Amino acid sequence: MVGGGQGAFIGAVHRIAARIDDRYQLVAGALSSDPDRAAASAAELGIDPTRSYNSFAEMAKAEAARPDGIEAVSIVTPNHLHADAAVAFLEAGIHVICDKPLSVSQAEGLRIKQCLQESSAQFFLTHNYTGYPLIREARDMISTGKLGKIRVVQAEYAQDWLAEPLETTGQKQASWRTDPKATGGGGAIGDIGTHAYNLVHYITGLEAQELAADLTSFVPGRAVDDNAHIWLRFKGGAKGQLWVSQVAVGNENALRLRIYGDKGGLEWEQENPNILWFTPLGGLRQRLTRGSGALSEAATAATRIPAGHPEGYLEAFATLYNDVADVLIHNKSADHLPNIMDGLDGMWFIEACIASSKNNGSWCERNL
């Protein structure tokens, strides 16, 4: 693991997710850019001191040379460190599991892509919400035509944890997430907006054609956006709206999706992820639940325990790690896993939102 040492949030989540299905062992790490913190973090996690490294470059070189070296690395650093770390491990022939967003710019993302094309290793991006069973069910329903031709997509991701200038208190997560040098310039759009945008594509298969955005920094002195309204035009004629906010008081982690076709509609909320609502045109609203026998093979494969026992965020994250293990060990298909192109699409989304907002909400065409 690169990053994820003392004081980090997402590193611990990745470690739990990797262990849930007993497919991984954590044996090496460059857990912090501070050598003392890196060593202390490694000791807490039971990593052999000889495999605790002061830099990801040192780790990639040393682990590639070991007969028992790591097979894959999780990169869980702030965004601005993703590209250099990913390139170092791909060049060493080590598989990369990278936290989102891909990097801080399309240019950096393309550097990763170029290295991936020349490497024997594979690359995976942890858009973890794609691991929910009912997200997989929604994707299957749309791909098999149950909603018909998609017309309208409404997505929102609202939080309130940055409603005050938390970054001025020294809180680590707030500090780097509101630092444009660490994020690439995006605030809420990069931190949580990319999740909502990715889910829209993952579930519907729709590709954005262009977007228009209005970004706001409501908290005085904040250098990045903390609220965004985004309009999307998709290839094929579908329209979408996306609201992202980290200043929406009363919302903890309110990721919501509503998708409407000419034959039916779907609704799903991340805070209640075991329920998916489906309404066929002219029919009754139906409540689909995780673990029921009527769901698709894709949803069932992502389910661990019987219906009525809640599965949530950590299990969805673990599904990605489990699926990656199946790809690497058993050579199974990776078509359902977020990849380098999804990462580049996210980079376009962030940069287009910023450019559009700076130009009074003008439409920006997708350039991938």
GROMACS .gro file of C-alpha atoms in nm:
model
  368
    1MET     CA    1   0.000   0.000   0.000
    2VAL     CA    2   0.111   0.352  -0.080
    3GLY     CA    3  -0.036   0.610   0.157
    4GLY     CA    4  -0.296   0.523   0.418
    5GLY     CA    5  -0.078   0.571   0.726
    6GLN     CA    6  -0.169   0.725   1.061
    7GLY     CA    7  -0.442   0.987   1.033
    8ALA     CA    8  -0.562   0.873   0.692
    9PHE     CA    9  -0.923   0.771   0.623
   10ILE     CA   10  -0.945   0.589   0.292
   11GLY     CA   11  -0.640   0.369   0.352
   12ALA     CA   12  -0.812   0.190   0.637
   13VAL     CA   13  -1.120   0.142   0.421
   14HIS     CA   14  -0.911  -0.020   0.148
   15ARG     CA   15  -0.742  -0.251   0.399
   16ILE     CA   16  -1.075  -0.367   0.542
   17ALA     CA   17  -1.220  -0.415   0.193
   18ALA     CA   18  -0.920  -0.620   0.083
   19ARG     CA   19  -0.954  -0.854   0.383
   20ILE     CA   20  -1.330  -0.916   0.386
   21ASP     CA   21  -1.314  -1.200   0.135
   22ASP     CA   22  -0.970  -1.321   0.245
   23ARG     CA   23  -0.807  -1.266  -0.094
   24TYR     CA   24  -0.517  -1.036   0.002
   25GLN     CA   25  -0.233  -1.001   0.252
   26LEU     CA   26  -0.078  -0.665   0.339
   27VAL     CA   27   0.297  -0.729   0.340
   28ALA     CA   28   0.462  -0.402   0.236
   29GLY     CA   29   0.398  -0.032   0.236
   30ALA     CA   30   0.517   0.323   0.184
   31LEU     CA   31   0.250   0.448   0.420
   32SER     CA   32   0.357   0.809   0.460
   33SER     CA   33   0.595   1.064   0.313
   34ASP     CA   34   0.716   1.120   0.670
   35PRO     CA   35   0.966   0.837   0.751
   36ASP     CA   36   0.881   0.823   1.122
   37ARG     CA   37   0.508   0.810   1.056
   38ALA     CA   38   0.561   0.551   0.784
   39ALA     CA   39   0.757   0.327   1.021
   40ALA     CA   40   0.506   0.372   1.305
   41SER     CA   41   0.213   0.300   1.074
   42ALA     CA   42   0.380  -0.014   0.942
   43ALA     CA   43   0.446  -0.135   1.296
   44GLU     CA   44   0.081  -0.084   1.389
   45LEU     CA   45  -0.024  -0.291   1.087
   46GLY     CA   46   0.223  -0.573   1.148
   47ILE     CA   47   0.434  -0.505   0.839
   48ASP     CA   48   0.791  -0.636   0.852
   49PRO     CA   49   1.017  -0.331   0.913
   50THR     CA   50   1.235  -0.438   0.619
   51ARG     CA   51   0.932  -0.393   0.392
   52SER     CA   52   0.832  -0.052   0.523
   53TYR     CA   53   0.961   0.204   0.275
   54ASN     CA   54   1.022   0.578   0.283
   55SER     CA   55   0.900   0.631  -0.073
   56PHE     CA   56   0.687   0.458  -0.333
   57ALA     CA   57   0.981   0.465  -0.577
   58GLU     CA   58   1.197   0.272  -0.332
   59MET     CA   59   0.913   0.030  -0.267
   60ALA     CA   60   0.842  -0.039  -0.635
   61LYS     CA   61   1.207  -0.110  -0.709
   62ALA     CA   62   1.267  -0.327  -0.402
   63GLU     CA   63   0.945  -0.528  -0.425
   64ALA     CA   64   0.993  -0.597  -0.797
   65ALA     CA   65   1.335  -0.743  -0.719
   66ARG     CA   66   1.215  -0.976  -0.443
   67PRO     CA   67   1.119  -1.336  -0.527
   68ASP     CA   68   0.828  -1.293  -0.284
   69GLY     CA   69   0.752  -0.935  -0.389
   70ILE     CA   70   0.404  -0.790  -0.396
   71GLU     CA   71   0.171  -0.876  -0.684
   72ALA     CA   72  -0.048  -0.564  -0.654
   73VAL     CA   73  -0.037  -0.227  -0.482
   74SER     CA   74  -0.316  -0.004  -0.352
   75ILE     CA   75  -0.253   0.367  -0.404
   76VAL     CA   76  -0.452   0.565  -0.147
   77THR     CA   77  -0.266   0.896  -0.139
   78PRO     CA   78  -0.405   1.245  -0.210
   79ASN     CA   79  -0.480   1.292  -0.579
   80HIS     CA   80  -0.161   1.474  -0.679
   81LEU     CA   81   0.051   1.169  -0.593
   82HIS     CA   82  -0.150   0.911  -0.788
   83ALA     CA   83   0.021   0.944  -1.124
   84ASP     CA   84   0.384   0.919  -1.014
   85ALA     CA   85   0.308   0.625  -0.787
   86ALA     CA   86   0.101   0.441  -1.050
   87VAL     CA   87   0.371   0.487  -1.313
   88ALA     CA   88   0.644   0.360  -1.077
   89PHE     CA   89   0.460   0.035  -1.006
   90LEU     CA   90   0.337  -0.022  -1.361
   91GLU     CA   91   0.693   0.018  -1.486
   92ALA     CA   92   0.795  -0.242  -1.226
   93GLY     CA   93   0.531  -0.484  -1.357
   94ILE     CA   94   0.316  -0.461  -1.042
   95HIS     CA   95  -0.064  -0.441  -1.074
   96VAL     CA   96  -0.217  -0.112  -0.954
   97ILE     CA   97  -0.541  -0.061  -0.761
   98CYS     CA   98  -0.580   0.316  -0.744
   99ASP     CA   99  -0.824   0.528  -0.548
  100LYS     CA  100  -1.032   0.780  -0.742
  101PRO     CA  101  -1.005   1.028  -0.902
  102LEU     CA  102  -0.736   0.907  -1.138
  103SER     CA  103  -0.501   1.202  -1.087
  104VAL     CA  104  -0.507   1.582  -1.101
  105SER     CA  105  -0.535   1.634  -1.477
  106GLN     CA  106  -0.603   1.466  -1.806
  107ALA     CA  107  -0.236   1.506  -1.892
  108GLU     CA  108  -0.132   1.312  -1.584
  109GLY     CA  109  -0.398   1.053  -1.655
  110LEU     CA  110  -0.270   1.007  -2.009
  111ARG     CA  111   0.078   0.952  -1.868
  112ILE     CA  112  -0.060   0.663  -1.663
  113LYS     CA  113  -0.242   0.528  -1.969
  114GLN     CA  114   0.074   0.537  -2.179
  115CYS     CA  115   0.269   0.352  -1.912
  116LEU     CA  116  -0.011   0.096  -1.875
  117GLN     CA  117   0.000   0.022  -2.248
  118GLU     CA  118   0.370  -0.057  -2.217
  119SER     CA  119   0.340  -0.259  -1.895
  120SER     CA  120   0.265  -0.624  -1.827
  121ALA     CA  121   0.058  -0.516  -1.527
  122GLN     CA  122  -0.308  -0.417  -1.502
  123PHE     CA  123  -0.475  -0.105  -1.362
  124PHE     CA  124  -0.800  -0.075  -1.164
  125LEU     CA  125  -0.978   0.233  -1.030
  126THR     CA  126  -1.181   0.207  -0.709
  127HIS     CA  127  -1.511   0.373  -0.786
  128ASN     CA  128  -1.642   0.168  -0.498
  129TYR     CA  129  -2.012   0.243  -0.534
  130THR     CA  130  -2.014   0.024  -0.846
  131GLY     CA  131  -1.976  -0.273  -0.611
  132TYR     CA  132  -2.322  -0.249  -0.456
  133PRO     CA  133  -2.542  -0.546  -0.555
  134LEU     CA  134  -2.836  -0.325  -0.649
  135ILE     CA  135  -2.617  -0.100  -0.859
  136ARG     CA  136  -2.517  -0.414  -1.048
  137GLU     CA  137  -2.889  -0.501  -1.069
  138ALA     CA  138  -2.977  -0.158  -1.209
  139ARG     CA  139  -2.701  -0.192  -1.468
  140ASP     CA  140  -2.834  -0.533  -1.572
  141MET     CA  141  -3.193  -0.408  -1.593
  142ILE     CA  142  -3.096  -0.123  -1.823
  143SER     CA  143  -2.867  -0.336  -2.041
  144THR     CA  144  -3.147  -0.591  -2.089
  145GLY     CA  145  -3.396  -0.322  -2.191
  146LYS     CA  146  -3.629  -0.311  -1.891
  147LEU     CA  147  -3.623   0.068  -1.888
  148GLY     CA  148  -3.623   0.102  -2.265
  149LYS     CA  149  -3.445   0.401  -2.419
  150ILE     CA  150  -3.302   0.619  -2.142
  151ARG     CA  151  -3.436   0.973  -2.148
  152VAL     CA  152  -3.354   1.143  -1.818
  153VAL     CA  153  -3.092   1.093  -1.547
  154GLN     CA  154  -3.096   1.279  -1.215
  155ALA     CA  155  -2.799   1.229  -0.984
  156GLU     CA  156  -2.701   1.402  -0.665
  157TYR     CA  157  -2.436   1.363  -0.400
  158ALA     CA  158  -2.485   1.585  -0.098
  159GLN     CA  159  -2.282   1.614   0.222
  160ASP     CA  160  -2.253   1.879   0.493
  161TRP     CA  161  -1.913   1.810   0.652
  162LEU     CA  162  -1.752   2.114   0.485
  163ALA     CA  163  -2.034   2.359   0.565
  164GLU     CA  164  -1.781   2.540   0.786
  165PRO     CA  165  -1.410   2.614   0.712
  166LEU     CA  166  -1.291   2.290   0.865
  167GLU     CA  167  -0.967   2.312   0.669
  168THR     CA  168  -0.856   2.607   0.883
  169THR     CA  169  -0.850   2.385   1.193
  170GLY     CA  170  -0.578   2.158   1.055
  171GLN     CA  171  -0.814   1.864   1.002
  172LYS     CA  172  -0.619   1.643   0.762
  173GLN     CA  173  -0.897   1.526   0.532
  174ALA     CA  174  -1.040   1.875   0.491
  175SER     CA  175  -0.698   2.032   0.444
  176TRP     CA  176  -0.588   1.838   0.138
  177ARG     CA  177  -0.936   1.809  -0.014
  178THR     CA  178  -0.965   2.188  -0.025
  179ASP     CA  179  -0.610   2.245  -0.151
  180PRO     CA  180  -0.615   2.297  -0.529
  181LYS     CA  181  -0.252   2.185  -0.554
  182ALA     CA  182  -0.345   1.846  -0.407
  183THR     CA  183  -0.675   1.804  -0.591
  184GLY     CA  184  -0.596   1.953  -0.930
  185GLY     CA  185  -0.836   2.243  -0.881
  186GLY     CA  186  -1.161   2.060  -0.816
  187GLY     CA  187  -1.326   2.044  -0.477
  188ALA     CA  188  -1.660   1.870  -0.436
  189ILE     CA  189  -1.668   1.786  -0.807
  190GLY     CA  190  -1.351   1.577  -0.773
  191ASP     CA  191  -1.408   1.436  -0.428
  192ILE     CA  192  -1.767   1.317  -0.469
  193GLY     CA  193  -1.889   1.448  -0.805
  194THR     CA  194  -1.674   1.199  -0.993
  195HIS     CA  195  -1.849   0.918  -0.804
  196ALA     CA  196  -2.195   1.034  -0.914
  197TYR     CA  197  -2.080   1.097  -1.271
  198ASN     CA  198  -1.913   0.755  -1.290
  199LEU     CA  199  -2.224   0.578  -1.157
  200VAL     CA  200  -2.441   0.739  -1.423
  201HIS     CA  201  -2.218   0.597  -1.697
  202TYR     CA  202  -2.168   0.263  -1.518
  203ILE     CA  203  -2.538   0.195  -1.476
  204THR     CA  204  -2.679   0.339  -1.798
  205GLY     CA  205  -2.391   0.293  -2.041
  206LEU     CA  206  -2.455   0.649  -2.159
  207GLU     CA  207  -2.158   0.855  -2.273
  208ALA     CA  208  -2.155   1.227  -2.204
  209GLN     CA  209  -2.137   1.444  -2.513
  210GLU     CA  210  -2.105   1.779  -2.336
  211LEU     CA  211  -2.169   1.948  -2.005
  212ALA     CA  212  -2.234   2.289  -1.854
  213ALA     CA  213  -2.154   2.368  -1.493
  214ASP     CA  214  -2.202   2.632  -1.225
  215LEU     CA  215  -1.947   2.590  -0.944
  216THR     CA  216  -1.959   2.782  -0.617
  217SER     CA  217  -1.737   2.819  -0.312
  218PHE     CA  218  -1.988   2.919  -0.047
  219VAL     CA  219  -1.747   2.910   0.248
  220PRO     CA  220  -1.545   3.235   0.252
  221GLY     CA  221  -1.180   3.187   0.165
  222ARG     CA  222  -1.220   2.837   0.027
  223ALA     CA  223  -1.004   2.787  -0.282
  224VAL     CA  224  -1.210   2.509  -0.444
  225ASP     CA  225  -1.578   2.450  -0.515
  226ASP     CA  226  -1.802   2.318  -0.239
  227ASN     CA  227  -2.124   2.313  -0.445
  228ALA     CA  228  -2.193   2.243  -0.812
  229HIS     CA  229  -2.490   2.225  -1.047
  230ILE     CA  230  -2.408   2.041  -1.369
  231TRP     CA  231  -2.612   1.977  -1.682
  232LEU     CA  232  -2.530   1.686  -1.910
  233ARG     CA  233  -2.614   1.601  -2.270
  234PHE     CA  234  -2.554   1.238  -2.363
  235LYS     CA  235  -2.493   1.074  -2.697
  236GLY     CA  236  -2.827   0.945  -2.823
  237GLY     CA  237  -3.030   1.234  -2.683
  238ALA     CA  238  -3.067   1.160  -2.311
  239LYS     CA  239  -3.038   1.454  -2.070
  240GLY     CA  240  -2.898   1.463  -1.719
  241GLN     CA  241  -2.861   1.686  -1.416
  242LEU     CA  242  -2.608   1.641  -1.137
  243TRP     CA  243  -2.601   1.829  -0.806
  244VAL     CA  244  -2.295   1.795  -0.586
  245SER     CA  245  -2.254   1.968  -0.251
  246GLN     CA  246  -2.046   1.947   0.064
  247VAL     CA  247  -2.231   2.233   0.232
  248ALA     CA  248  -2.584   2.088   0.223
  249VAL     CA  249  -2.665   2.092   0.595
  250GLY     CA  250  -2.854   1.782   0.704
  251ASN     CA  251  -2.699   1.552   0.443
  252GLU     CA  252  -2.436   1.305   0.557
  253ASN     CA  253  -2.355   1.098   0.248
  254ALA     CA  254  -2.664   1.136   0.034
  255LEU     CA  255  -2.579   0.983  -0.302
  256ARG     CA  256  -2.904   0.940  -0.496
  257LEU     CA  257  -2.989   0.830  -0.850
  258ARG     CA  258  -3.310   0.850  -1.054
  259ILE     CA  259  -3.309   0.710  -1.407
  260TYR     CA  260  -3.603   0.722  -1.647
  261GLY     CA  261  -3.652   0.549  -1.981
  262ASP     CA  262  -3.951   0.519  -2.213
  263LYS     CA  263  -4.051   0.189  -2.048
  264GLY     CA  264  -3.977   0.247  -1.681
  265GLY     CA  265  -3.783   0.421  -1.406
  266LEU     CA  266  -3.536   0.337  -1.128
  267GLU     CA  267  -3.453   0.506  -0.797
  268TRP     CA  268  -3.167   0.423  -0.556
  269GLU     CA  269  -3.012   0.586  -0.248
  270GLN     CA  270  -2.667   0.500  -0.112
  271GLU     CA  271  -2.773   0.553   0.250
  272ASN     CA  272  -3.033   0.279   0.203
  273PRO     CA  273  -2.847   0.065  -0.052
  274ASN     CA  274  -3.034  -0.261  -0.005
  275ILE     CA  275  -3.348  -0.127  -0.177
  276LEU     CA  276  -3.398  -0.041  -0.545
  277TRP     CA  277  -3.730   0.100  -0.669
  278PHE     CA  278  -3.851   0.007  -1.016
  279THR     CA  279  -4.164   0.140  -1.183
  280PRO     CA  280  -4.264  -0.005  -1.522
  281LEU     CA  281  -4.462   0.226  -1.748
  282GLY     CA  282  -4.830   0.192  -1.653
  283GLY     CA  283  -4.746  -0.050  -1.370
  284LEU     CA  284  -4.707  -0.051  -0.995
  285ARG     CA  285  -4.396   0.075  -0.817
  286GLN     CA  286  -4.189  -0.230  -0.718
  287ARG     CA  287  -3.949  -0.261  -0.425
  288LEU     CA  288  -3.648  -0.479  -0.512
  289THR     CA  289  -3.428  -0.591  -0.224
  290ARG     CA  290  -3.072  -0.717  -0.208
  291GLY     CA  291  -3.047  -1.092  -0.166
  292SER     CA  292  -3.387  -1.176  -0.309
  293GLY     CA  293  -3.397  -1.471  -0.548
  294ALA     CA  294  -3.546  -1.264  -0.828
  295LEU     CA  295  -3.234  -1.058  -0.897
  296SER     CA  296  -2.984  -1.095  -1.179
  297GLU     CA  297  -2.672  -1.308  -1.170
  298ALA     CA  298  -2.462  -0.991  -1.151
  299ALA     CA  299  -2.638  -0.873  -0.836
  300THR     CA  300  -2.635  -1.216  -0.676
  301ALA     CA  301  -2.261  -1.254  -0.737
  302ALA     CA  302  -2.201  -0.935  -0.536
  303THR     CA  303  -2.413  -1.056  -0.242
  304ARG     CA  304  -2.258  -1.231   0.057
  305ILE     CA  305  -2.534  -1.282   0.313
  306PRO     CA  306  -2.909  -1.362   0.300
  307ALA     CA  307  -3.175  -1.100   0.244
  308GLY     CA  308  -3.267  -0.892   0.547
  309HIS     CA  309  -2.908  -0.872   0.673
  310PRO     CA  310  -2.779  -0.532   0.562
  311GLU     CA  311  -2.473  -0.506   0.343
  312GLY     CA  312  -2.324  -0.164   0.290
  313TYR     CA  313  -2.028   0.055   0.204
  314LEU     CA  314  -1.748  -0.174   0.316
  315GLU     CA  315  -1.896  -0.480   0.146
  316ALA     CA  316  -1.942  -0.287  -0.180
  317PHE     CA  317  -1.581  -0.176  -0.161
  318ALA     CA  318  -1.477  -0.535  -0.090
  319THR     CA  319  -1.663  -0.652  -0.400
  320LEU     CA  320  -1.424  -0.450  -0.614
  321TYR     CA  321  -1.123  -0.608  -0.443
  322ASN     CA  322  -1.277  -0.952  -0.481
  323ASP     CA  323  -1.345  -0.892  -0.849
  324VAL     CA  324  -0.990  -0.766  -0.905
  325ALA     CA  325  -0.857  -1.084  -0.742
  326ASP     CA  326  -1.070  -1.292  -0.981
  327VAL     CA  327  -0.922  -1.103  -1.276
  328LEU     CA  328  -0.563  -1.139  -1.159
  329ILE     CA  329  -0.579  -1.497  -1.030
  330HIS     CA  330  -0.841  -1.660  -1.252
  331ASN     CA  331  -0.818  -1.435  -1.560
  332LYS     CA  332  -1.187  -1.347  -1.539
  333SER     CA  333  -1.333  -1.058  -1.736
  334ALA     CA  334  -1.271  -0.706  -1.605
  335ASP     CA  335  -1.542  -0.547  -1.819
  336HIS     CA  336  -1.752  -0.456  -1.514
  337LEU     CA  337  -1.464  -0.293  -1.325
  338PRO     CA  338  -1.374   0.078  -1.345
  339ASN     CA  339  -1.056   0.118  -1.547
  340ILE     CA  340  -0.812   0.371  -1.690
  341MET     CA  341  -1.067   0.504  -1.941
  342ASP     CA  342  -1.319   0.564  -1.662
  343GLY     CA  343  -1.045   0.753  -1.483
  344LEU     CA  344  -0.971   0.968  -1.787
  345ASP     CA  345  -1.343   1.036  -1.826
  346GLY     CA  346  -1.345   1.158  -1.466
  347MET     CA  347  -1.053   1.388  -1.541
  348TRP     CA  348  -1.245   1.534  -1.837
  349PHE     CA  349  -1.548   1.581  -1.611
  350ILE     CA  350  -1.351   1.780  -1.352
  351GLU     CA  351  -1.167   1.995  -1.603
  352ALA     CA  352  -1.480   2.057  -1.811
  353CYS     CA  353  -1.677   2.161  -1.503
  354ILE     CA  354  -1.409   2.411  -1.405
  355ALA     CA  355  -1.377   2.550  -1.759
  356SER     CA  356  -1.752   2.577  -1.807
  357SER     CA  357  -1.808   2.756  -1.478
  358LYS     CA  358  -1.528   3.002  -1.548
  359ASN     CA  359  -1.698   3.079  -1.880
  360ASN     CA  360  -2.038   3.154  -1.726
  361GLY     CA  361  -2.171   2.801  -1.767
  362SER     CA  362  -2.089   2.753  -2.134
  363TRP     CA  363  -2.117   2.402  -2.279
  364CYS     CA  364  -1.793   2.201  -2.296
  365GLU     CA  365  -1.766   1.914  -2.543
  366ARG     CA  366  -1.622   1.582  -2.428
  367ASN     CA  367  -1.282   1.533  -2.587
  368LEU     CA  368  -1.203   1.166  -2.522
   0.00000   0.00000   0.00000
